[in-house]
Coordinates of C-alpha atoms and ligand atoms in Angstrom, one line a residue:
M12 CA 0.0 0.0 0.0
N13 CA 3.0 2.3 -0.5
Q14 CA 1.4 3.5 -3.7
E15 CA -0.2 6.9 -3.9
L16 CA -3.3 6.5 -5.8
Y17 CA -5.2 9.6 -7.1
L18 CA -8.8 9.3 -8.1
F19 CA -11.0 11.9 -9.8
N20 CA -13.8 12.7 -7.3
T21 CA -17.0 14.0 -9.0
L22 CA -18.0 15.6 -5.7
T23 CA -15.0 17.9 -5.6
H24 CA -14.2 18.0 -9.4
Q25 CA -10.6 17.2 -8.8
K26 CA -8.1 14.3 -8.5
E27 CA -7.6 13.4 -4.8
L28 CA -5.2 11.2 -3.0
F29 CA -7.1 8.0 -2.1
Y30 CA -7.1 7.2 1.6
P31 CA -9.8 4.9 3.0
L32 CA -11.8 5.8 6.1
K33 CA -10.7 2.6 7.9
P34 CA -7.5 1.2 6.3
P35 CA -6.8 -1.5 5.2
F36 CA -10.6 -1.9 4.6
V37 CA -12.3 -0.3 1.6
G38 CA -16.0 -0.2 1.0
L39 CA -17.0 0.1 -2.7
Y40 CA -20.6 0.4 -3.9
V41 CA -21.5 0.4 -7.6
C42 CA -25.0 0.8 -9.1
G43 CA -25.6 -2.5 -10.9
P44 CA -27.9 -3.3 -13.8
T45 CA -31.7 -2.9 -14.0
V46 CA -32.4 -6.5 -15.2
Y47 CA -35.1 -6.1 -17.9
G48 CA -33.0 -6.6 -21.0
E49 CA -29.9 -8.2 -22.6
P50 CA -26.6 -6.7 -21.4
H51 CA -24.9 -4.4 -23.8
L52 CA -21.6 -2.4 -24.2
G53 CA -22.7 0.2 -21.7
H54 CA -23.1 -2.5 -19.0
A55 CA -19.6 -3.8 -20.0
R56 CA -18.0 -0.4 -19.6
S57 CA -19.3 0.3 -16.1
A58 CA -18.6 -3.3 -14.9
I59 CA -15.1 -3.3 -16.4
T60 CA -14.3 0.2 -15.0
F61 CA -15.2 -0.8 -11.4
D62 CA -13.7 -4.3 -11.9
I63 CA -10.4 -2.4 -12.4
V64 CA -11.0 -0.4 -9.2
F65 CA -11.7 -3.6 -7.4
R66 CA -8.7 -5.5 -8.8
Y67 CA -6.2 -2.6 -8.4
L68 CA -7.2 -1.9 -4.8
K69 CA -6.8 -5.6 -4.0
H70 CA -3.4 -5.6 -5.8
L71 CA -2.4 -2.7 -3.6
G72 CA -3.2 -4.8 -0.5
Y73 CA -6.5 -3.3 0.6
K74 CA -9.3 -5.6 1.9
V75 CA -12.1 -4.5 -0.4
R76 CA -15.8 -5.2 0.2
Y77 CA -17.4 -4.6 -3.2
V78 CA -21.2 -4.3 -3.3
R79 CA -22.9 -4.1 -6.7
N80 CA -26.7 -4.3 -6.6
I81 CA -29.3 -5.8 -8.9
T82 CA -32.2 -3.4 -9.6
D83 CA -35.2 -5.7 -9.9
V84 CA -37.9 -3.3 -8.9
G85 CA -38.6 0.4 -8.8
H86 CA -36.8 1.7 -11.9
L87 CA -39.5 3.3 -13.8
E88 CA -39.4 4.0 -17.6
S89 CA -38.8 7.7 -17.0
D90 CA -36.1 8.4 -14.4
A91 CA -38.4 11.1 -13.1
D92 CA -40.7 8.6 -11.1
E93 CA -43.3 8.3 -13.8
G94 CA -44.3 5.6 -16.2
E95 CA -44.3 1.9 -15.7
D96 CA -41.8 -0.2 -13.8
K97 CA -39.3 -1.5 -16.4
I98 CA -39.4 -5.1 -15.1
A99 CA -43.1 -5.2 -14.6
K100 CA -43.6 -3.9 -18.2
K101 CA -41.4 -6.5 -19.7
A102 CA -43.2 -9.2 -17.6
R103 CA -46.6 -8.0 -18.9
I104 CA -45.5 -8.0 -22.5
E105 CA -43.9 -11.4 -22.3
Q106 CA -46.6 -12.8 -19.9
L107 CA -44.0 -13.8 -17.3
E108 CA -43.7 -13.5 -13.5
P109 CA -41.6 -10.3 -12.9
M110 CA -39.1 -12.4 -11.0
E111 CA -38.8 -14.7 -14.0
V112 CA -37.8 -11.6 -16.1
A113 CA -35.4 -10.4 -13.4
Q114 CA -33.8 -13.9 -13.0
F115 CA -33.4 -14.4 -16.7
Y116 CA -31.6 -11.1 -17.3
T117 CA -29.6 -11.4 -14.1
D118 CA -28.3 -14.8 -15.5
A119 CA -27.7 -13.2 -18.9
Y120 CA -25.8 -10.3 -17.2
H121 CA -23.6 -12.8 -15.2
F122 CA -23.0 -14.9 -18.3
A123 CA -21.7 -11.9 -20.2
M124 CA -19.7 -10.5 -17.3
D125 CA -18.0 -13.8 -16.6
K126 CA -17.0 -14.0 -20.3
L127 CA -15.5 -10.5 -20.0
R128 CA -13.6 -11.7 -16.9
V129 CA -15.4 -9.2 -14.6
L130 CA -14.9 -10.5 -11.1
R131 CA -18.1 -11.1 -9.1
P132 CA -18.6 -8.5 -6.4
S133 CA -18.3 -9.5 -2.7
I134 CA -22.1 -9.0 -2.2
E135 CA -24.7 -8.6 -4.9
P136 CA -27.9 -7.6 -3.2
R137 CA -31.2 -7.4 -4.9
A138 CA -33.6 -4.5 -4.3
T139 CA -36.6 -6.9 -3.8
G140 CA -34.6 -8.7 -1.1
H141 CA -34.3 -5.5 0.8
I142 CA -37.8 -4.1 1.0
P143 CA -37.9 -4.0 4.9
E144 CA -34.6 -2.0 5.0
Q145 CA -36.0 0.4 2.4
I146 CA -39.3 0.9 4.4
E147 CA -37.3 1.4 7.6
M148 CA -35.2 4.1 5.9
I149 CA -38.3 5.9 4.5
E150 CA -39.9 5.8 8.0
K151 CA -36.8 7.5 9.4
I152 CA -36.8 10.2 6.6
L153 CA -40.5 10.9 7.4
Q154 CA -39.8 11.1 11.1
N155 CA -37.0 13.5 10.4
G156 CA -39.3 15.7 8.4
F157 CA -37.8 15.3 5.0
A158 CA -40.7 13.5 3.3
Y159 CA -44.5 13.6 3.1
V160 CA -47.3 11.0 2.3
V161 CA -49.9 11.6 -0.4
N162 CA -52.5 9.0 -1.1
G163 CA -50.4 6.0 -0.2
S164 CA -47.2 7.3 -1.9
V165 CA -44.2 8.9 -0.1
Y166 CA -42.2 11.7 -1.6
F167 CA -38.9 13.2 -0.6
D168 CA -39.3 16.9 0.3
I169 CA -36.5 18.7 -1.5
Q170 CA -37.6 22.1 -0.2
A171 CA -37.4 20.9 3.5
Y172 CA -34.1 19.3 2.7
K173 CA -32.7 22.5 1.2
K174 CA -33.4 24.3 4.5
K175 CA -30.7 22.2 6.2
Y176 CA -28.5 20.8 3.4
S177 CA -27.4 21.8 0.0
Y178 CA -28.9 19.8 -2.9
G179 CA -27.2 19.4 -6.3
K180 CA -23.6 19.5 -5.2
L181 CA -22.6 16.3 -7.0
S182 CA -24.2 17.2 -10.3
G183 CA -23.6 20.9 -10.0
R184 CA -27.2 21.4 -11.2
T185 CA -28.9 24.6 -10.1
N186 CA -31.9 24.9 -12.4
I187 CA -33.4 21.5 -11.6
E188 CA -37.0 22.6 -12.6
E189 CA -35.8 22.8 -16.2
N190 CA -34.7 19.2 -16.1
L191 CA -38.1 18.0 -14.8
A192 CA -40.2 20.0 -17.3
V193 CA -40.7 16.8 -19.4
S194 CA -42.4 14.9 -16.6
R195 CA -45.0 17.6 -15.8
E196 CA -47.8 16.1 -17.8
L197 CA -47.3 12.5 -16.6
E198 CA -49.6 10.7 -14.3
G199 CA -49.0 11.1 -10.5
F200 CA -47.2 14.3 -11.0
Q201 CA -49.9 16.4 -9.3
E202 CA -49.2 14.5 -6.0
K203 CA -45.8 16.1 -5.6
R204 CA -45.6 19.4 -3.7
H205 CA -42.7 20.5 -5.8
P206 CA -41.5 19.3 -9.2
E207 CA -38.0 18.5 -7.7
D208 CA -39.4 16.0 -5.2
F209 CA -38.9 12.4 -6.0
A210 CA -40.7 9.2 -4.9
L211 CA -39.5 7.1 -2.0
W212 CA -42.5 4.8 -2.1
K213 CA -45.2 4.5 -4.8
K214 CA -48.8 3.3 -4.2
A215 CA -49.5 0.3 -6.4
N216 CA -52.5 0.6 -8.7
P217 CA -54.8 -2.5 -8.7
E218 CA -53.2 -3.8 -12.0
H219 CA -49.6 -3.4 -10.7
I220 CA -48.1 -6.8 -10.2
M221 CA -45.0 -6.0 -8.1
R222 CA -46.3 -4.9 -4.7
W223 CA -45.5 -5.1 -1.0
K224 CA -47.3 -4.2 2.2
S225 CA -46.1 -1.0 3.9
P226 CA -47.2 1.5 6.6
W227 CA -48.7 3.5 3.7
G228 CA -50.6 0.7 2.0
E229 CA -49.5 -1.7 -0.7
G230 CA -46.9 -0.4 -3.1
F231 CA -43.3 -0.6 -4.2
P232 CA -40.1 1.4 -3.5
G233 CA -38.8 4.2 -5.6
W234 CA -35.7 3.5 -7.5
H235 CA -33.2 5.7 -5.6
I236 CA -33.9 4.4 -2.1
E237 CA -32.6 0.9 -2.7
C238 CA -29.0 2.1 -3.2
S239 CA -29.1 4.2 0.0
A240 CA -30.6 1.3 2.0
M241 CA -28.3 -1.4 0.6
S242 CA -25.1 0.6 0.7
T243 CA -25.8 1.6 4.3
K244 CA -26.6 -2.0 5.3
Y245 CA -23.4 -3.5 3.9
L246 CA -20.9 -0.7 4.0
G247 CA -22.2 1.7 6.7
S248 CA -22.4 5.5 6.3
P249 CA -20.3 7.1 5.0
F250 CA -18.2 4.6 3.1
D251 CA -15.3 5.0 0.8
I252 CA -16.1 4.8 -2.9
H253 CA -19.4 5.1 -4.8
G254 CA -19.4 4.4 -8.5
G255 CA -21.6 4.3 -11.5
G256 CA -22.1 5.6 -15.0
L257 CA -22.1 9.3 -15.7
D258 CA -25.8 9.2 -16.5
L259 CA -26.6 8.2 -12.9
I260 CA -25.2 11.4 -11.3
F261 CA -28.6 13.1 -11.7
P262 CA -31.1 12.3 -10.4
H263 CA -30.1 8.9 -9.0
H264 CA -26.9 9.7 -7.1
E265 CA -28.0 13.2 -6.0
A266 CA -31.1 11.5 -4.6
E267 CA -29.0 8.8 -2.8
I268 CA -26.9 11.5 -1.1
A269 CA -30.1 13.4 0.0
Q270 CA -31.8 10.3 1.3
T271 CA -28.8 9.1 3.3
N272 CA -28.3 12.6 4.9
A273 CA -32.1 12.9 5.6
C274 CA -32.2 9.5 7.2
E275 CA -29.1 9.8 9.4
C276 CA -29.8 13.5 10.1
Y277 CA -26.1 14.5 10.2
D278 CA -25.3 17.9 11.5
N279 CA -22.6 18.1 8.8
P280 CA -23.7 16.3 5.6
L281 CA -21.4 13.4 4.8
N282 CA -22.3 12.9 1.2
Q283 CA -22.8 9.1 1.7
A284 CA -19.4 8.3 0.2
K285 CA -16.0 10.0 0.4
Y286 CA -15.1 9.4 -3.3
W287 CA -17.6 9.5 -6.2
L288 CA -16.4 7.9 -9.4
H289 CA -18.2 8.0 -12.7
C290 CA -17.4 6.3 -16.0
N291 CA -18.3 7.9 -19.3
M292 CA -20.7 6.6 -21.9
I293 CA -20.1 4.5 -25.0
T294 CA -21.4 5.9 -28.4
V295 CA -21.9 3.9 -31.5
N296 CA -20.5 5.5 -34.6
G297 CA -20.7 8.8 -32.8
K298 CA -24.3 8.5 -31.6
K299 CA -25.7 7.6 -28.2
M300 CA -26.6 3.9 -28.0
G301 CA -30.3 3.2 -27.5
K302 CA -33.0 0.6 -28.4
S303 CA -35.1 3.3 -30.0
L304 CA -32.2 4.5 -32.2
G305 CA -31.7 1.0 -33.8
N306 CA -27.9 1.0 -32.9
F307 CA -28.3 -1.2 -29.9
I308 CA -26.0 -4.2 -29.9
T309 CA -26.0 -6.8 -27.1
L310 CA -22.8 -8.3 -25.8
N311 CA -23.9 -11.8 -27.0
E312 CA -24.3 -10.3 -30.5
F313 CA -20.7 -9.0 -30.2
F314 CA -19.5 -12.4 -29.1
S315 CA -21.3 -14.1 -32.0
G316 CA -21.0 -11.4 -34.6
N317 CA -24.8 -11.8 -35.2
H318 CA -25.9 -8.2 -35.8
P319 CA -26.3 -6.2 -39.1
M320 CA -23.9 -3.5 -37.8
L321 CA -21.1 -6.0 -37.0
S322 CA -18.7 -7.1 -39.7
Q323 CA -17.4 -10.0 -37.6
A324 CA -17.5 -11.6 -34.1
Y325 CA -15.4 -10.1 -31.4
S326 CA -14.0 -12.1 -28.5
P327 CA -14.8 -11.0 -24.9
T328 CA -11.0 -10.3 -24.4
T329 CA -11.0 -8.0 -27.4
I330 CA -14.0 -6.1 -26.1
R331 CA -12.4 -5.8 -22.6
F332 CA -9.1 -4.6 -24.2
F333 CA -11.0 -2.1 -26.4
I334 CA -12.7 -0.6 -23.3
L335 CA -9.4 -0.4 -21.3
Q336 CA -7.6 1.3 -24.2
A337 CA -9.6 4.4 -23.3
H338 CA -9.5 6.2 -19.9
Y339 CA -12.7 5.5 -18.0
R340 CA -13.7 9.2 -18.0
S341 CA -13.3 9.6 -21.7
T342 CA -16.0 9.0 -24.2
L343 CA -15.5 5.8 -26.2
D344 CA -16.9 5.3 -29.7
F345 CA -17.6 1.9 -31.0
S346 CA -17.0 1.1 -34.7
N347 CA -15.9 -2.1 -36.4
E348 CA -12.7 -0.4 -37.4
A349 CA -11.9 0.5 -33.7
L350 CA -12.6 -3.0 -32.5
Q351 CA -10.6 -4.6 -35.3
A352 CA -7.7 -2.2 -34.4
S353 CA -8.0 -3.4 -30.7
E354 CA -8.0 -7.0 -31.8
K355 CA -4.8 -6.5 -33.8
A356 CA -3.1 -4.5 -31.1
L357 CA -3.9 -7.2 -28.5
I358 CA -2.4 -9.9 -30.7
R359 CA 0.7 -7.8 -31.1
L360 CA 0.9 -7.3 -27.3
L361 CA 0.5 -11.0 -26.5
Q362 CA 3.0 -12.1 -29.2
G363 CA 5.5 -9.5 -27.9
I364 CA 5.3 -11.0 -24.4
Q365 CA 5.8 -14.5 -25.8
K366 CA 8.9 -13.3 -27.7
L367 CA 10.6 -12.9 -24.3
D368 CA 11.1 -16.7 -24.4
T369 CA 12.9 -16.8 -27.7
I370 CA 15.1 -13.7 -27.8
K371 CA 18.9 -14.0 -27.6
Y372 CA 19.8 -13.2 -24.0
A373 CA 22.9 -11.1 -23.1
G374 CA 25.0 -10.8 -19.9
T375 CA 23.6 -7.4 -19.1
S376 CA 20.2 -5.6 -19.5
S377 CA 19.7 -2.2 -21.0
F378 CA 16.2 -1.9 -19.3
T379 CA 14.8 -3.5 -16.2
A380 CA 11.6 -4.8 -14.7
S381 CA 11.7 -2.3 -11.8
E382 CA 11.9 0.6 -14.3
I383 CA 8.8 -0.7 -16.1
Q384 CA 7.0 -1.4 -12.9
Q385 CA 7.5 2.2 -11.8
K386 CA 6.0 3.6 -15.0
L387 CA 3.0 1.2 -14.8
Y388 CA 2.3 2.3 -11.3
Q389 CA 2.7 6.0 -12.3
A390 CA 0.1 5.5 -15.0
M391 CA -2.4 3.6 -12.9
N392 CA -2.0 5.8 -9.9
D393 CA -3.0 8.8 -12.1
D394 CA -6.8 8.1 -11.8
L395 CA -6.6 4.5 -13.1
N396 CA -5.3 5.5 -16.5
T397 CA -5.5 2.1 -18.2
A398 CA -5.0 3.8 -21.6
K399 CA -1.5 4.9 -20.4
V400 CA -0.8 1.5 -18.8
I401 CA -1.4 -0.2 -22.1
A402 CA 0.7 2.4 -23.9
E403 CA 3.5 1.6 -21.5
L404 CA 3.1 -2.1 -22.2
F405 CA 3.5 -1.4 -25.9
H406 CA 6.6 0.6 -25.1
V407 CA 8.0 -2.5 -23.5
I408 CA 7.0 -4.7 -26.5
D409 CA 8.9 -2.2 -28.7
K410 CA 12.0 -2.7 -26.5
I411 CA 11.7 -6.5 -26.7
H412 CA 11.7 -6.3 -30.5
A413 CA 14.7 -3.9 -30.3
V414 CA 16.6 -6.7 -28.4
D415 CA 16.1 -8.8 -31.6
L416 CA 17.7 -6.0 -33.6
K417 CA 20.6 -5.8 -31.1
Q418 CA 19.6 -2.2 -30.2
E419 CA 18.7 -3.2 -26.6
T420 CA 20.0 -6.1 -24.4
L421 CA 18.4 -8.3 -21.8
S422 CA 19.7 -11.0 -19.5
Q423 CA 17.7 -14.2 -19.1
Q424 CA 17.0 -13.3 -15.4
E425 CA 15.7 -9.8 -16.3
A426 CA 13.6 -11.2 -19.2
N427 CA 12.0 -13.6 -16.7
S428 CA 11.3 -10.8 -14.2
I429 CA 9.8 -8.7 -17.0
K430 CA 7.6 -11.6 -18.2
K431 CA 6.3 -12.1 -14.7
L432 CA 5.6 -8.4 -14.3
L433 CA 3.8 -8.1 -17.6
T434 CA 1.7 -11.1 -16.8
T435 CA 0.7 -9.7 -13.4
W436 CA -0.3 -6.4 -15.0
L437 CA -2.1 -7.9 -18.0
E438 CA -3.9 -10.8 -16.3
D439 CA -4.3 -9.9 -12.6
I440 CA -4.8 -6.1 -12.8
L441 CA -6.2 -5.5 -16.3
G442 CA -7.9 -8.9 -16.4
I443 CA -6.8 -9.6 -20.0
V444 CA -6.2 -13.3 -20.3
P445 CA -5.4 -14.8 -23.7
E446 CA -7.9 -17.1 -25.0
T447 CA -5.9 -20.2 -25.7
R448 CA -6.2 -23.4 -27.6
T449 CA -7.4 -25.2 -24.4
N450 CA -10.5 -23.0 -24.3
E451 CA -11.4 -24.0 -27.9
Q452 CA -11.0 -27.7 -27.1
L453 CA -13.1 -27.2 -23.9
E454 CA -15.8 -25.5 -26.1
E455 CA -15.8 -28.5 -28.4
V456 CA -16.0 -31.0 -25.5
M457 CA -18.8 -29.0 -24.0
Q458 CA -20.8 -29.1 -27.3
I459 CA -20.4 -32.9 -27.4
L460 CA -21.7 -33.1 -23.8
I461 CA -24.6 -30.8 -24.5
E462 CA -25.5 -32.9 -27.6
L463 CA -25.4 -36.1 -25.5
R464 CA -27.7 -34.6 -22.9
N465 CA -30.1 -33.4 -25.6
E466 CA -30.2 -37.0 -27.0
A467 CA -30.8 -38.5 -23.6
R468 CA -33.7 -36.1 -23.1
A469 CA -35.1 -36.8 -26.5
Q470 CA -35.2 -40.5 -25.5
K471 CA -36.8 -39.5 -22.1
N472 CA -33.7 -40.8 -20.3
Y473 CA -33.9 -38.1 -17.7
A474 CA -31.7 -40.0 -15.2
L475 CA -28.8 -39.7 -17.7
S476 CA -29.5 -36.1 -18.7
D477 CA -29.7 -35.1 -15.0
T478 CA -26.4 -36.9 -14.3
I479 CA -24.6 -35.0 -17.0
R480 CA -25.9 -31.7 -15.7
D481 CA -25.2 -32.5 -12.0
K482 CA -21.7 -33.8 -12.7
L483 CA -20.9 -30.7 -14.7
Q484 CA -22.2 -28.6 -11.9
A485 CA -19.9 -30.4 -9.5
V486 CA -16.9 -29.2 -11.6
Q487 CA -18.3 -25.6 -11.6
I488 CA -19.9 -25.7 -15.1
T489 CA -23.6 -24.7 -15.3
L490 CA -25.8 -25.6 -18.2
R491 CA -28.5 -23.1 -19.0
D492 CA -31.4 -23.8 -21.3
T493 CA -32.4 -20.8 -23.3
P494 CA -34.8 -20.3 -26.2
E495 CA -31.8 -20.4 -28.5
G496 CA -30.6 -23.7 -27.1
T497 CA -28.4 -24.9 -24.3
I498 CA -25.4 -22.8 -23.3
W499 CA -22.8 -23.4 -20.7
V500 CA -21.4 -21.0 -18.1
N501 CA -18.1 -21.3 -16.3
G502 CA -19.1 -21.2 -12.6
K503 CA -22.1 -21.9 -10.5
I504 CA -25.2 -19.8 -10.8
Ligands
LIG603 ZN1 -27.9 3.1 -7.5

């Protein structure tokens, strides 16, 4: 932990030296997916960004508790508390139980993230599993005078809050009314005392399928309250790092800060977390990605190449590398050309590292592992600049090639140290692990097993088909039956 890591804190708009509240422990909370659709490149960027935070802090020796939630209720179609619940709507359209929708897309999310080598968080709480905690928090906010009840719904009272605390510090928004103008005409709006107020609890209409009993009648929680309740439960208040995508700063994170302050009733507002980190968005050919814009590509479509906008399939490692080639706060534009360039660059990088085994060694070395290490730390400590880390790695590859041309020299011992160092940075810290021949063979073997299981099921030999599934489960391989056929996942679900 003798590294000085600087992180850009959205709250203070500057890079700050990272120092946890209770070293060596670090509490990290990241807003996870709303599970109502297939995971896409935007999910990958957020998950990979905070996977790097998680991996690097652990590398530095911190004991990190990483909490990333699953939003399976409360996220309405419009972020301004109006419209239908995203998961309930999907369930209604597909005639499923809401939990069936949530489970299906949670599995899909895990499947894609495992492929991208995103480490699972320490705790992955679900909003629906924490309804009592959310109700308890809303009750405290009401008791403290920062909320009001209207017709079975509870709203956060921004005007009351502003009398004691400042609101809008994280987003720097002052003219909030302007941002809410779009929601004025929507149903339920007339219940709010002020357009800035947001829902803590919404009364469920008779046709609403996701509902829970509460002191205010049957209803469901607002979207923002889950993250305040779950972060407080597992990390306390305040905790070290809160992360998410840039689009969550307002209203979601601003609301989280307000709720936590209003619940705890601090004399000095503690802003819920010490450091607020936000990753930028991904655009597709220069445009925002969106289902309505027709440029929406799921991660599985990237992996299979099965989308009209894709000229080929891209491996999960290529996608991960492409994302890490940009700094997390920069915008990142997807195009086939950009991904193909990443694919080529990655191959060059991996081949360069392998070359260390075959170069002609000398008695002395003109460059050393410790020099390289210092530069890699320097880049990473500068607000997790993975783009610079990768540039430094390429710089080393150039030097390895220069050894071949006798412009540089390397002893065998130094070459071994450099190889070890590069592998640590590439595999452990950046999570880039080459897809090898072994994986292809495993894929072929798994396809044979899946076919045998299908045959057994076709012959109604369920004892055999279950044995195949159970024995695979015992070696951490899960079979998942999807409308497109059976797929396998490395790990237990
Ligand atoms: Zn959240």
